[in-house]
Short mmCIF file of C-alpha atoms and ligand atoms in Angstrom, two decimals:
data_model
loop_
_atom_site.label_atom_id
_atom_site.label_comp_id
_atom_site.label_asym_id
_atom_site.label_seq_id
_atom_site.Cartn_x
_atom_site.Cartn_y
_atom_site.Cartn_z
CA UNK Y 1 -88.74 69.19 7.06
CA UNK Y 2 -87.27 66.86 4.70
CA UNK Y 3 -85.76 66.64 1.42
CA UNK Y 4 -86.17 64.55 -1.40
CA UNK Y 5 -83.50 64.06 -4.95
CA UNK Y 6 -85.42 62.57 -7.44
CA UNK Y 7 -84.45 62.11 -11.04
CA UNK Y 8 -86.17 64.99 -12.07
CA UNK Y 9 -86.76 67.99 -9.14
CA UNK Y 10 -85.71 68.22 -5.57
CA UNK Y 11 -88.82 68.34 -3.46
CA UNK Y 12 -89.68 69.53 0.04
CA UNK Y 13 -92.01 67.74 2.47
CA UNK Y 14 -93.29 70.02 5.71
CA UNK Y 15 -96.51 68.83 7.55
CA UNK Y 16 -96.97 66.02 4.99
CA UNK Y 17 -97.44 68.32 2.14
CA UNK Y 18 -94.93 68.03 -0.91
CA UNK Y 19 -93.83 71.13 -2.91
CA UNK Y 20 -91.02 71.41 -5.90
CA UNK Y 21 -87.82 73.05 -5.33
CA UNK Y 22 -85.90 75.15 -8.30
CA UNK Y 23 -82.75 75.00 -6.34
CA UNK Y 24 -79.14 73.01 -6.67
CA UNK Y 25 -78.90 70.03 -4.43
CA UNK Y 26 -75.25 71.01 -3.14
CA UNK Y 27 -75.75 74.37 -3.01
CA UNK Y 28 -79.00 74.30 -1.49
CA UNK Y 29 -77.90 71.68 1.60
CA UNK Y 30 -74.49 73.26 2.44
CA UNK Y 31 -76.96 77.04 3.19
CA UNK Y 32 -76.36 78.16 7.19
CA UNK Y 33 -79.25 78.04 8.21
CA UNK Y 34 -80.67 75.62 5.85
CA UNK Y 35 -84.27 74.91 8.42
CA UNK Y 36 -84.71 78.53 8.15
CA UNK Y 37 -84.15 78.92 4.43
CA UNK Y 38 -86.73 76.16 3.65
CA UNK Y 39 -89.47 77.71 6.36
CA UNK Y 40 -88.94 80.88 4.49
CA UNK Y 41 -89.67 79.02 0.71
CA UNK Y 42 -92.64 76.93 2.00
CA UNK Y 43 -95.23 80.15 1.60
CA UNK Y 44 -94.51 81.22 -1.87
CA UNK Y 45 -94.99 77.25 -3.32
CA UNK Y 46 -97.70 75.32 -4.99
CA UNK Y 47 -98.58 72.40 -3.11
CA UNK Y 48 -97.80 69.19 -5.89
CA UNK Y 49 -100.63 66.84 -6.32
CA UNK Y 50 -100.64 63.48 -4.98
CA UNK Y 51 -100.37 61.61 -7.81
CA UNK Y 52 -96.83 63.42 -9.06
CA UNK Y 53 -95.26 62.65 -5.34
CA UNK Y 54 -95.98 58.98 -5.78
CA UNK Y 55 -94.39 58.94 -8.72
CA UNK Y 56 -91.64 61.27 -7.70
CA UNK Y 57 -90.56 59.47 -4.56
CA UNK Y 58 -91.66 55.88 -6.32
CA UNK Y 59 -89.53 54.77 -9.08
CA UNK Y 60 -87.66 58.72 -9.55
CA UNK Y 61 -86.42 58.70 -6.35
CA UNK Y 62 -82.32 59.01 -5.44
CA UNK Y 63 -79.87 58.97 -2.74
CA UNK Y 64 -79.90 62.11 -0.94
CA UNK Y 65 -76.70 62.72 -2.12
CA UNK Y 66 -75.11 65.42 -4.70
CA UNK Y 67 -71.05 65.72 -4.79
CA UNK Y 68 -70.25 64.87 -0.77
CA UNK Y 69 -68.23 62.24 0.56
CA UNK Y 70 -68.98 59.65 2.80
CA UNK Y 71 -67.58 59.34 5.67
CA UNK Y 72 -67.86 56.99 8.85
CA UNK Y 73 -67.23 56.64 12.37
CA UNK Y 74 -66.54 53.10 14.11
CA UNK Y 75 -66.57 51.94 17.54
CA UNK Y 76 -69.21 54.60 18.70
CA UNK Y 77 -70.99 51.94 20.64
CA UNK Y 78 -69.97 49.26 23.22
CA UNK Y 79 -71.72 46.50 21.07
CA UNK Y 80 -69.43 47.80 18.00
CA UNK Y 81 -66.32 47.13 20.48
CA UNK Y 82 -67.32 43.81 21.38
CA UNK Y 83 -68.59 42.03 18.09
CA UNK Y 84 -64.81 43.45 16.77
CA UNK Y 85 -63.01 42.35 19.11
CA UNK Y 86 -64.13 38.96 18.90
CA UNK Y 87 -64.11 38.80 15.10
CA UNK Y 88 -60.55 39.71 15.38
CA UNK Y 89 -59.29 37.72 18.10
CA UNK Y 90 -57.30 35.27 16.44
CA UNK Y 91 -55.69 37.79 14.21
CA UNK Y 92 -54.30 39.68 17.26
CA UNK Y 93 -56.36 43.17 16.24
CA UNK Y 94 -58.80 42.92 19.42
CA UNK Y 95 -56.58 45.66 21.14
CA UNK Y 96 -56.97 48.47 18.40
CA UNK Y 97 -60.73 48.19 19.25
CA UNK Y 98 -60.86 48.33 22.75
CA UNK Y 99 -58.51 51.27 22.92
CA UNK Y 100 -60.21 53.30 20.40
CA UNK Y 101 -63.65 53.29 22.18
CA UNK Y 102 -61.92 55.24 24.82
CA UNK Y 103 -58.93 57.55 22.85
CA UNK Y 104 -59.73 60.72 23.13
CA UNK Y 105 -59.17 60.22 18.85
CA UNK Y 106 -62.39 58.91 17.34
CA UNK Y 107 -62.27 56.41 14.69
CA UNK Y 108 -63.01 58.08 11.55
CA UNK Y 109 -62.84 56.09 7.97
CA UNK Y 110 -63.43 57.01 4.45
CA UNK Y 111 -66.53 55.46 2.98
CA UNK Y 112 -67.78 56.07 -0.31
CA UNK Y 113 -68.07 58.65 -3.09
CA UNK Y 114 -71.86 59.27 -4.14
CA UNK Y 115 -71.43 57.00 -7.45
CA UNK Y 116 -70.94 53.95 -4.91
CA UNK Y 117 -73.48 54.69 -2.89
CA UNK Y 118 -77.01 52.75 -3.27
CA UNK Y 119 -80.41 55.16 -3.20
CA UNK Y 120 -83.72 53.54 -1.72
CA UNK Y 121 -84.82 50.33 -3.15
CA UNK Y 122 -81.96 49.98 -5.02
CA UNK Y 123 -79.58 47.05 -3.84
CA UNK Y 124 -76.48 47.16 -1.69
CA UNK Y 125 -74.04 44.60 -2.79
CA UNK Y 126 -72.08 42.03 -0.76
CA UNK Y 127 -68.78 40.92 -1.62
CA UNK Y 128 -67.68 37.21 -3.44
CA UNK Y 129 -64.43 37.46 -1.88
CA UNK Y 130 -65.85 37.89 1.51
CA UNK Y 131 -67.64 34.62 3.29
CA UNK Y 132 -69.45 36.99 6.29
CA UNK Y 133 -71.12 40.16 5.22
CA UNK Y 134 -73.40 42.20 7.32
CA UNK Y 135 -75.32 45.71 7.16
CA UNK Y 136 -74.62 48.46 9.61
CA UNK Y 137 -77.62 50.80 10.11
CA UNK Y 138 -76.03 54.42 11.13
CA UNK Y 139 -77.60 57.53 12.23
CA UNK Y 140 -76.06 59.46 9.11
CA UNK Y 141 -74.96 63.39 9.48
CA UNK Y 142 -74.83 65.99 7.01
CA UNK Y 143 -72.07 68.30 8.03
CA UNK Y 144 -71.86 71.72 5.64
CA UNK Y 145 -68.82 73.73 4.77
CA UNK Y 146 -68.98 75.65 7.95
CA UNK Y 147 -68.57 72.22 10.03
CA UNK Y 148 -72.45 72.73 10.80
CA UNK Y 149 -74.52 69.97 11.43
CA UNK Y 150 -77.62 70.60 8.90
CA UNK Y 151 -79.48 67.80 9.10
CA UNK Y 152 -79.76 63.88 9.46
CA UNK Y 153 -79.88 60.59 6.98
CA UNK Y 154 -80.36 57.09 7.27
CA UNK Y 155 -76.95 55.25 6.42
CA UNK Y 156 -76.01 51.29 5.93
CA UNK Y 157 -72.49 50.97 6.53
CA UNK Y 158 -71.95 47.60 4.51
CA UNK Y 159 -69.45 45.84 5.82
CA UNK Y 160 -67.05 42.58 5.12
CA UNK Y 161 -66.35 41.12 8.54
CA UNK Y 162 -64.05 37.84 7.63
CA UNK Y 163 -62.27 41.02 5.85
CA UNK Y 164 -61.95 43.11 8.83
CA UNK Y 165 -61.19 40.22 11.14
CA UNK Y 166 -58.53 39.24 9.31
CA UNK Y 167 -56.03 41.98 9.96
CA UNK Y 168 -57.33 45.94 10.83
CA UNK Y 169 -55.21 47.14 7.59
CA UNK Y 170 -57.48 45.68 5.89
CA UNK Y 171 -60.56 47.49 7.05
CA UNK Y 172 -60.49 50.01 3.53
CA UNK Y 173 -61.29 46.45 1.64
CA UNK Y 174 -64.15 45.67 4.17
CA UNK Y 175 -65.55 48.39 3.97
CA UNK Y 176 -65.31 50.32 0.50
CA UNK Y 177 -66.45 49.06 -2.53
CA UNK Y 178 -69.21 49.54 -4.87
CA UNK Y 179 -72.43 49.96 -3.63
CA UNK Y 180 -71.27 49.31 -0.03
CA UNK Y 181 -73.20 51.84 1.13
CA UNK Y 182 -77.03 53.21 0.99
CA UNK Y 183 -78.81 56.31 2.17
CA UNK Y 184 -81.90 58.10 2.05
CA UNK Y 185 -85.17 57.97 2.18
CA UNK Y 186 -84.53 61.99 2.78
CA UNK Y 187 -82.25 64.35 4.04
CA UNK Y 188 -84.33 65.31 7.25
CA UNK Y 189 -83.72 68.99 8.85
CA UNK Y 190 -85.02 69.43 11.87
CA UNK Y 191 -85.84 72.74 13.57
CA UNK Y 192 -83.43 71.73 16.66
CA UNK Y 193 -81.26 68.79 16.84
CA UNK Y 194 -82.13 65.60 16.61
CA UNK Y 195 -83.47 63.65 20.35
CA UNK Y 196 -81.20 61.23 21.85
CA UNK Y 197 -84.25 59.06 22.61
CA UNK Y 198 -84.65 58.82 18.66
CA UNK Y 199 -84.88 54.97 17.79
CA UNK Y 200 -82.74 52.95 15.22
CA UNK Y 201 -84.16 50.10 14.37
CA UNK Y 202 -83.21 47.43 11.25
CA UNK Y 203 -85.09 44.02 10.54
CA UNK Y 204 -84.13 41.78 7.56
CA UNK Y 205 -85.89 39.25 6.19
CA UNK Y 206 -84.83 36.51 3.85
CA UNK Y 207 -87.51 34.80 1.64
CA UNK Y 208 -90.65 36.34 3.08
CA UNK Y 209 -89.26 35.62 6.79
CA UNK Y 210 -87.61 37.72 9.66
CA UNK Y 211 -84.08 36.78 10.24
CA UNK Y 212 -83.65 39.53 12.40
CA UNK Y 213 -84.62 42.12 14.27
CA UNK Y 214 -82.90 45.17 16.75
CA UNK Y 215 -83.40 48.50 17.66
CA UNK Y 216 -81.36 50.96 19.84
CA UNK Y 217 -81.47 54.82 21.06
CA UNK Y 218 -79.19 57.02 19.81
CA UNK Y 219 -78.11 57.61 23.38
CA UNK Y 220 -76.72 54.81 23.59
CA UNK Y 221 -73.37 55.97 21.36
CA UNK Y 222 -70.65 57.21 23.45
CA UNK Y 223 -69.64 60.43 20.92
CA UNK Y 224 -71.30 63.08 21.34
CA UNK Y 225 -72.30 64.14 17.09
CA UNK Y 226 -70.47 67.62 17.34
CA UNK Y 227 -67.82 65.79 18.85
CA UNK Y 228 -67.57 63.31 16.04
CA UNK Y 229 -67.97 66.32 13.38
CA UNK Y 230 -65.36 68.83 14.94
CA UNK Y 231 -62.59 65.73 14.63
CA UNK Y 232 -63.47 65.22 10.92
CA UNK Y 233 -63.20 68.71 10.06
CA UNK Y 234 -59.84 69.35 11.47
CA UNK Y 235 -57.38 69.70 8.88
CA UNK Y 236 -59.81 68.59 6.30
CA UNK Y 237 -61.90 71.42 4.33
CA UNK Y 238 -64.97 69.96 2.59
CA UNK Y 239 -66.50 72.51 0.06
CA UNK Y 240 -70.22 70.97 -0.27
CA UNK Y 241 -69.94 69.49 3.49
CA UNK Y 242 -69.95 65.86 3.49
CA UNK Y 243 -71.75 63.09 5.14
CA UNK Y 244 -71.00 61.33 7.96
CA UNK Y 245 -71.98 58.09 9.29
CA UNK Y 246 -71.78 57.48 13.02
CA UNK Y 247 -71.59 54.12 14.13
CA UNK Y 248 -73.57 50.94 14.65
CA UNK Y 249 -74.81 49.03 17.39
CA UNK Y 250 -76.83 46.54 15.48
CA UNK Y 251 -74.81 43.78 15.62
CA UNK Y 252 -76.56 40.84 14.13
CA UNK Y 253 -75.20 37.22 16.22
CA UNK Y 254 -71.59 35.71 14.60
CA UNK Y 255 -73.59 32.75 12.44
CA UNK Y 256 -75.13 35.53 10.14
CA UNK Y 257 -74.31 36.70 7.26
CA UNK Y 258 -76.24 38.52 3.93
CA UNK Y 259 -76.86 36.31 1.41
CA UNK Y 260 -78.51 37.81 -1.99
CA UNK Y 261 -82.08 38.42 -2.11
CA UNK Y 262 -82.46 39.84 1.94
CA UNK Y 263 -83.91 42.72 2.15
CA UNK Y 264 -82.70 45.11 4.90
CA UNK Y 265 -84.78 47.83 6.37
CA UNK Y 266 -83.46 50.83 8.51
CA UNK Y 267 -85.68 53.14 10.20
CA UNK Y 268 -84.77 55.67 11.72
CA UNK Y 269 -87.58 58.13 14.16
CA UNK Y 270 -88.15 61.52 12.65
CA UNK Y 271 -86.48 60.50 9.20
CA UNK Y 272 -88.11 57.57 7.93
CA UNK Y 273 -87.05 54.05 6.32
CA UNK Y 274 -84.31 53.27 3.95
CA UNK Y 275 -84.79 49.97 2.39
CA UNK Y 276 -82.55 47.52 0.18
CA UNK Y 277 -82.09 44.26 -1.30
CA UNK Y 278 -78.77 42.57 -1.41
CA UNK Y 279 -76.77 41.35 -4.39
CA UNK Y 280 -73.83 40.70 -5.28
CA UNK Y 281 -72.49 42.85 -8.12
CA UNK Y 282 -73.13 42.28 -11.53
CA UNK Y 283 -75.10 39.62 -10.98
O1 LIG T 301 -63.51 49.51 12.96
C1 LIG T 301 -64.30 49.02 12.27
C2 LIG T 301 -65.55 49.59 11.79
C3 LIG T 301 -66.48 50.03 12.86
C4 LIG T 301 -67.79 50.46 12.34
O2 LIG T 301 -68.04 50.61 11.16
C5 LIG T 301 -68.87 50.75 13.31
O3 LIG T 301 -68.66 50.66 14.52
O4 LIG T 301 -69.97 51.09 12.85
MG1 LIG T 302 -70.13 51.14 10.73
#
Protein backbone atom coordinates (compact mmCIF):
# COMPACT_ATOMS: atom_id res chain seq x y z
CA UNK A 1 0.00 0.00 0.00
CA UNK A 2 1.07 3.46 -0.35
CA UNK A 3 0.40 6.81 0.81
CA UNK A 4 -0.05 9.96 -0.72
CA UNK A 5 0.01 14.04 1.13
CA UNK A 6 -1.54 16.17 -1.13
CA UNK A 7 -2.55 19.74 -0.50
CA UNK A 8 -5.87 18.87 0.26
CA UNK A 9 -6.51 14.93 1.67
CA UNK A 10 -4.16 12.12 2.36
CA UNK A 11 -5.01 9.29 0.04
CA UNK A 12 -4.43 5.54 -0.01
CA UNK A 13 -3.49 3.49 -3.09
CA UNK A 14 -3.96 -0.62 -2.70
CA UNK A 15 -4.22 -2.70 -5.97
CA UNK A 16 -4.13 0.51 -8.05
CA UNK A 17 -7.29 1.84 -6.66
CA UNK A 18 -7.18 5.34 -4.82
CA UNK A 19 -9.43 6.09 -1.79
CA UNK A 20 -9.46 9.39 0.66
CA UNK A 21 -8.23 9.22 4.08
CA UNK A 22 -9.88 11.47 7.10
CA UNK A 23 -6.87 10.85 9.18
CA UNK A 24 -3.66 13.10 10.50
CA UNK A 25 -0.55 12.52 8.51
CA UNK A 26 1.74 12.16 11.77
CA UNK A 27 -0.53 10.48 13.67
CA UNK A 28 -1.66 8.19 11.14
CA UNK A 29 2.20 7.01 9.97
CA UNK A 30 3.74 6.70 13.49
CA UNK A 31 0.35 3.70 14.19
CA UNK A 32 2.12 0.01 15.14
CA UNK A 33 0.98 -1.71 12.87
CA UNK A 34 0.36 0.86 10.35
CA UNK A 35 -0.05 -2.15 7.06
CA UNK A 36 -2.65 -3.58 9.20
CA UNK A 37 -4.48 -0.41 10.12
CA UNK A 38 -4.77 0.61 6.41
CA UNK A 39 -5.95 -3.20 5.27
CA UNK A 40 -8.52 -2.78 7.93
CA UNK A 41 -9.80 0.99 6.38
CA UNK A 42 -9.67 -0.16 2.70
CA UNK A 43 -13.38 -1.99 3.00
CA UNK A 44 -15.40 0.75 4.49
CA UNK A 45 -14.05 3.50 1.54
CA UNK A 46 -15.38 4.88 -1.65
CA UNK A 47 -13.17 4.23 -4.39
CA UNK A 48 -12.21 8.19 -5.82
CA UNK A 49 -12.72 8.65 -9.45
CA UNK A 50 -10.00 8.92 -11.83
CA UNK A 51 -10.18 12.20 -12.71
CA UNK A 52 -9.78 13.62 -8.81
CA UNK A 53 -6.43 11.26 -8.42
CA UNK A 54 -4.89 12.96 -11.40
CA UNK A 55 -5.43 15.98 -10.08
CA UNK A 56 -4.64 14.99 -6.55
CA UNK A 57 -1.28 13.41 -7.18
CA UNK A 58 -0.69 16.07 -10.30
CA UNK A 59 -0.16 19.55 -9.32
CA UNK A 60 -1.67 18.88 -5.24
CA UNK A 61 0.76 16.56 -4.54
CA UNK A 62 3.52 16.94 -1.40
CA UNK A 63 6.43 15.42 0.21
CA UNK A 64 5.45 12.56 2.19
CA UNK A 65 6.40 14.31 5.03
CA UNK A 66 4.38 15.88 8.18
CA UNK A 67 6.61 17.10 11.36
CA UNK A 68 9.69 14.29 11.12
CA UNK A 69 13.20 14.89 10.74
CA UNK A 70 15.47 13.83 8.29
CA UNK A 71 18.00 11.96 8.92
CA UNK A 72 20.91 10.15 6.93
CA UNK A 73 23.32 7.50 6.93
CA UNK A 74 26.79 7.72 4.92
CA UNK A 75 29.26 5.28 3.89
CA UNK A 76 26.66 2.34 3.69
CA UNK A 77 28.20 1.25 0.46
CA UNK A 78 31.77 0.50 -0.78
CA UNK A 79 31.27 2.94 -3.79
CA UNK A 80 30.27 5.73 -1.04
CA UNK A 81 33.84 4.87 0.62
CA UNK A 82 35.71 5.19 -2.41
CA UNK A 83 34.31 8.33 -4.33
CA UNK A 84 35.05 10.05 -0.52
CA UNK A 85 38.01 9.08 -0.09
CA UNK A 86 39.27 10.33 -3.20
CA UNK A 87 37.41 13.65 -3.05
CA UNK A 88 39.16 14.14 0.16
CA UNK A 89 42.53 13.05 -0.44
CA UNK A 90 44.35 16.12 -0.53
CA UNK A 91 42.64 17.47 2.49
CA UNK A 92 43.92 14.51 4.60
CA UNK A 93 40.04 13.27 5.52
CA UNK A 94 40.37 9.91 3.36
CA UNK A 95 40.95 7.98 6.73
CA UNK A 96 37.60 9.01 8.52
CA UNK A 97 35.93 7.23 5.52
CA UNK A 98 37.59 4.15 5.30
CA UNK A 99 37.32 3.51 9.00
CA UNK A 100 33.76 4.27 9.29
CA UNK A 101 32.61 1.67 6.65
CA UNK A 102 33.85 -0.85 9.07
CA UNK A 103 33.24 0.79 12.95
CA UNK A 104 30.99 -1.02 14.49
CA UNK A 105 29.40 3.00 14.84
CA UNK A 106 27.46 3.83 11.69
CA UNK A 107 27.66 7.18 10.25
CA UNK A 108 24.58 8.91 11.04
CA UNK A 109 24.02 12.85 10.05
CA UNK A 110 21.28 15.29 10.47
CA UNK A 111 19.58 16.21 7.23
CA UNK A 112 16.75 18.37 6.94
CA UNK A 113 13.56 19.56 8.65
CA UNK A 114 10.35 19.01 6.37
CA UNK A 115 10.26 22.91 5.36
CA UNK A 116 13.72 22.18 3.49
CA UNK A 117 12.79 19.36 2.00
CA UNK A 118 11.63 19.39 -1.88
CA UNK A 119 8.16 17.25 -2.74
CA UNK A 120 7.92 15.63 -6.36
CA UNK A 121 8.44 17.85 -9.25
CA UNK A 122 9.41 20.48 -7.27
CA UNK A 123 13.23 21.46 -7.59
CA UNK A 124 16.16 20.56 -5.38
CA UNK A 125 18.60 23.33 -5.26
CA UNK A 126 22.40 23.30 -5.69
CA UNK A 127 24.61 25.53 -3.97
CA UNK A 128 26.57 28.99 -5.56
CA UNK A 129 29.19 28.57 -3.11
CA UNK A 130 29.84 25.06 -4.07
CA UNK A 131 31.65 24.35 -7.71
CA UNK A 132 30.69 20.24 -7.62
CA UNK A 133 27.22 19.29 -6.63
CA UNK A 134 25.70 15.93 -7.06
CA UNK A 135 22.34 13.99 -6.08
CA UNK A 136 22.37 10.97 -3.86
CA UNK A 137 19.41 8.62 -4.50
CA UNK A 138 18.71 6.72 -0.95
CA UNK A 139 16.46 3.99 -0.06
CA UNK A 140 14.59 6.32 2.57
CA UNK A 141 13.08 4.70 6.02
CA UNK A 142 10.31 5.76 8.03
CA UNK A 143 11.10 4.78 11.55
CA UNK A 144 7.92 5.45 14.17
CA UNK A 145 8.09 6.29 17.82
CA UNK A 146 8.49 2.73 18.79
CA UNK A 147 11.88 2.52 16.64
CA UNK A 148 9.64 0.44 14.09
CA UNK A 149 10.39 0.42 10.67
CA UNK A 150 6.81 1.33 8.98
CA UNK A 151 7.48 1.76 5.71
CA UNK A 152 9.87 3.01 2.82
CA UNK A 153 10.51 6.46 0.67
CA UNK A 154 12.48 7.54 -2.07
CA UNK A 155 15.21 10.10 -0.76
CA UNK A 156 17.91 12.48 -2.73
CA UNK A 157 20.54 13.20 -0.40
CA UNK A 158 21.84 16.51 -2.16
CA UNK A 159 25.10 16.92 -1.60
CA UNK A 160 28.16 19.63 -2.00
CA UNK A 161 31.24 17.56 -2.70
CA UNK A 162 34.14 20.43 -3.18
CA UNK A 163 32.36 21.17 0.40
CA UNK A 164 32.84 17.85 1.86
CA UNK A 165 36.25 17.34 0.30
CA UNK A 166 37.50 20.14 1.71
CA UNK A 167 37.69 19.22 5.35
CA UNK A 168 34.96 16.41 7.04
CA UNK A 169 33.84 19.33 9.61
CA UNK A 170 32.46 20.68 7.07
CA UNK A 171 30.11 17.96 5.95
CA UNK A 172 26.81 19.93 7.94
CA UNK A 173 27.49 22.78 5.07
CA UNK A 174 27.55 20.06 2.28
CA UNK A 175 24.96 18.64 3.10
CA UNK A 176 22.13 20.86 4.81
CA UNK A 177 20.62 23.62 3.32
CA UNK A 178 17.45 24.54 1.77
CA UNK A 179 15.90 22.30 -0.39
CA UNK A 180 18.87 19.87 -0.21
CA UNK A 181 16.77 17.22 0.02
CA UNK A 182 13.56 15.56 -1.85
CA UNK A 183 11.23 12.69 -1.14
CA UNK A 184 8.22 11.07 -2.18
CA UNK A 185 6.39 9.99 -4.68
CA UNK A 186 4.67 7.99 -1.52
CA UNK A 187 5.27 6.65 1.67
CA UNK A 188 5.10 2.86 0.58
CA UNK A 189 4.08 0.14 3.42
CA UNK A 190 4.60 -3.03 2.57
CA UNK A 191 2.99 -6.13 4.10
CA UNK A 192 6.66 -7.57 4.99
CA UNK A 193 9.84 -5.81 4.58
CA UNK A 194 11.12 -4.55 1.80
CA UNK A 195 13.44 -7.33 -0.74
CA UNK A 196 17.05 -6.88 -0.81
CA UNK A 197 16.92 -7.57 -4.57
CA UNK A 198 14.77 -4.24 -4.77
CA UNK A 199 16.50 -1.94 -7.49
CA UNK A 200 17.67 1.75 -7.13
CA UNK A 201 18.10 3.24 -10.04
CA UNK A 202 18.67 7.31 -10.95
CA UNK A 203 19.22 8.75 -14.60
CA UNK A 204 19.60 12.54 -15.22
CA UNK A 205 19.36 14.22 -18.14
CA UNK A 206 20.43 17.69 -19.06
CA UNK A 207 18.70 19.45 -22.04
CA UNK A 208 16.62 16.59 -23.40
CA UNK A 209 19.83 14.17 -23.11
CA UNK A 210 21.05 11.36 -20.65
CA UNK A 211 24.05 12.37 -18.75
CA UNK A 212 23.77 9.51 -16.70
CA UNK A 213 22.59 6.53 -15.78
CA UNK A 214 23.08 3.67 -12.61
CA UNK A 215 21.24 1.34 -10.78
CA UNK A 216 22.12 -0.91 -7.76
CA UNK A 217 20.36 -3.60 -5.30
CA UNK A 218 19.74 -2.75 -2.06
CA UNK A 219 21.90 -5.70 -1.10
CA UNK A 220 24.55 -4.27 -2.00
CA UNK A 221 24.70 -1.80 1.39
CA UNK A 222 26.69 -3.25 4.09
CA UNK A 223 24.03 -2.13 7.17
CA UNK A 224 21.65 -4.12 7.72
CA UNK A 225 18.19 -1.25 7.98
CA UNK A 226 17.32 -2.36 11.66
CA UNK A 227 20.81 -2.05 12.27
CA UNK A 228 21.00 1.47 10.95
CA UNK A 229 17.56 2.34 12.88
CA UNK A 230 18.43 0.78 16.38
CA UNK A 231 21.81 3.21 16.34
CA UNK A 232 19.66 6.32 15.58
CA UNK A 233 17.27 5.66 18.19
CA UNK A 234 19.64 5.25 21.00
CA UNK A 235 19.57 8.07 23.21
CA UNK A 236 17.43 9.98 20.84
CA UNK A 237 13.43 9.81 21.35
CA UNK A 238 11.55 10.94 18.23
CA UNK A 239 7.78 11.54 19.00
CA UNK A 240 6.29 11.31 15.24
CA UNK A 241 9.31 8.82 14.21
CA UNK A 242 11.50 10.34 11.74
CA UNK A 243 12.94 9.53 8.44
CA UNK A 244 15.93 8.11 7.62
CA UNK A 245 17.98 8.02 4.62
CA UNK A 246 20.41 5.16 4.11
CA UNK A 247 23.13 5.70 1.91
CA UNK A 248 24.13 5.97 -1.73
CA UNK A 249 25.96 4.04 -4.11
CA UNK A 250 25.26 6.08 -7.16
CA UNK A 251 28.22 7.75 -7.55
CA UNK A 252 28.16 9.71 -10.73
CA UNK A 253 32.26 9.88 -12.32
CA UNK A 254 34.50 13.03 -10.59
CA UNK A 255 33.95 15.47 -13.92
CA UNK A 256 30.15 15.78 -13.02
CA UNK A 257 28.45 18.01 -11.44
CA UNK A 258 24.44 19.47 -11.41
CA UNK A 259 24.09 22.35 -13.20
CA UNK A 260 20.42 24.10 -13.18
CA UNK A 261 17.83 22.83 -15.37
CA UNK A 262 18.86 18.66 -14.95
CA UNK A 263 16.35 16.81 -14.08
CA UNK A 264 17.07 13.85 -11.74
CA UNK A 265 14.93 10.80 -11.53
CA UNK A 266 15.03 8.14 -8.66
CA UNK A 267 13.17 5.03 -8.84
CA UNK A 268 12.99 2.96 -6.55
CA UNK A 269 11.07 -1.04 -7.10
CA UNK A 270 7.90 -1.35 -5.13
CA UNK A 271 7.72 2.53 -4.37
CA UNK A 272 7.85 4.34 -7.47
CA UNK A 273 9.78 7.52 -8.97
CA UNK A 274 10.67 10.73 -7.34
CA UNK A 275 11.57 13.29 -9.83
CA UNK A 276 13.24 16.90 -9.70
CA UNK A 277 14.72 19.68 -11.48
CA UNK A 278 17.69 21.53 -10.18
CA UNK A 279 18.09 25.21 -9.35
CA UNK A 280 19.79 27.16 -7.58
CA UNK A 281 17.83 29.09 -4.96
CA UNK A 282 16.01 32.03 -5.60
CA UNK A 283 16.71 32.07 -8.88
O1 LIG B 1 30.19 11.16 4.78
C1 LIG B 1 29.65 11.70 3.91
C2 LIG B 1 28.30 11.49 3.42
C3 LIG B 1 28.03 10.09 2.97
C4 LIG B 1 26.71 9.94 2.33
O2 LIG B 1 25.85 10.81 2.32
C5 LIG B 1 26.38 8.66 1.67
O3 LIG B 1 27.19 7.73 1.68
O4 LIG B 1 25.28 8.56 1.13
MG1 LIG C 1 24.05 10.30 1.17
Amino acid sequence: MKLYRTTSSLILESEEKYYQLDETWDVLINRDGLYGYLAGLLSGLPELEADRVTALLGKELLAPIGSQEVWAAGVTYLRSREARMEESAASGGADFYDKVYVAERPELFFKALPHRVAAPFQAVYIRRDSSWNVPEPELTLYINSQAHIQGYTIGNDMSSRSIEGENPLYLPQAKVYDRSAALGPALYIPETPIPATTMIRMTIARKGEQVYSGEVAISQMKRKLEELAEWLFRETEFSVGCYLMTGTCLVPGNDFTLQPGDIVDITIGGIGTLTNPVKYRGA
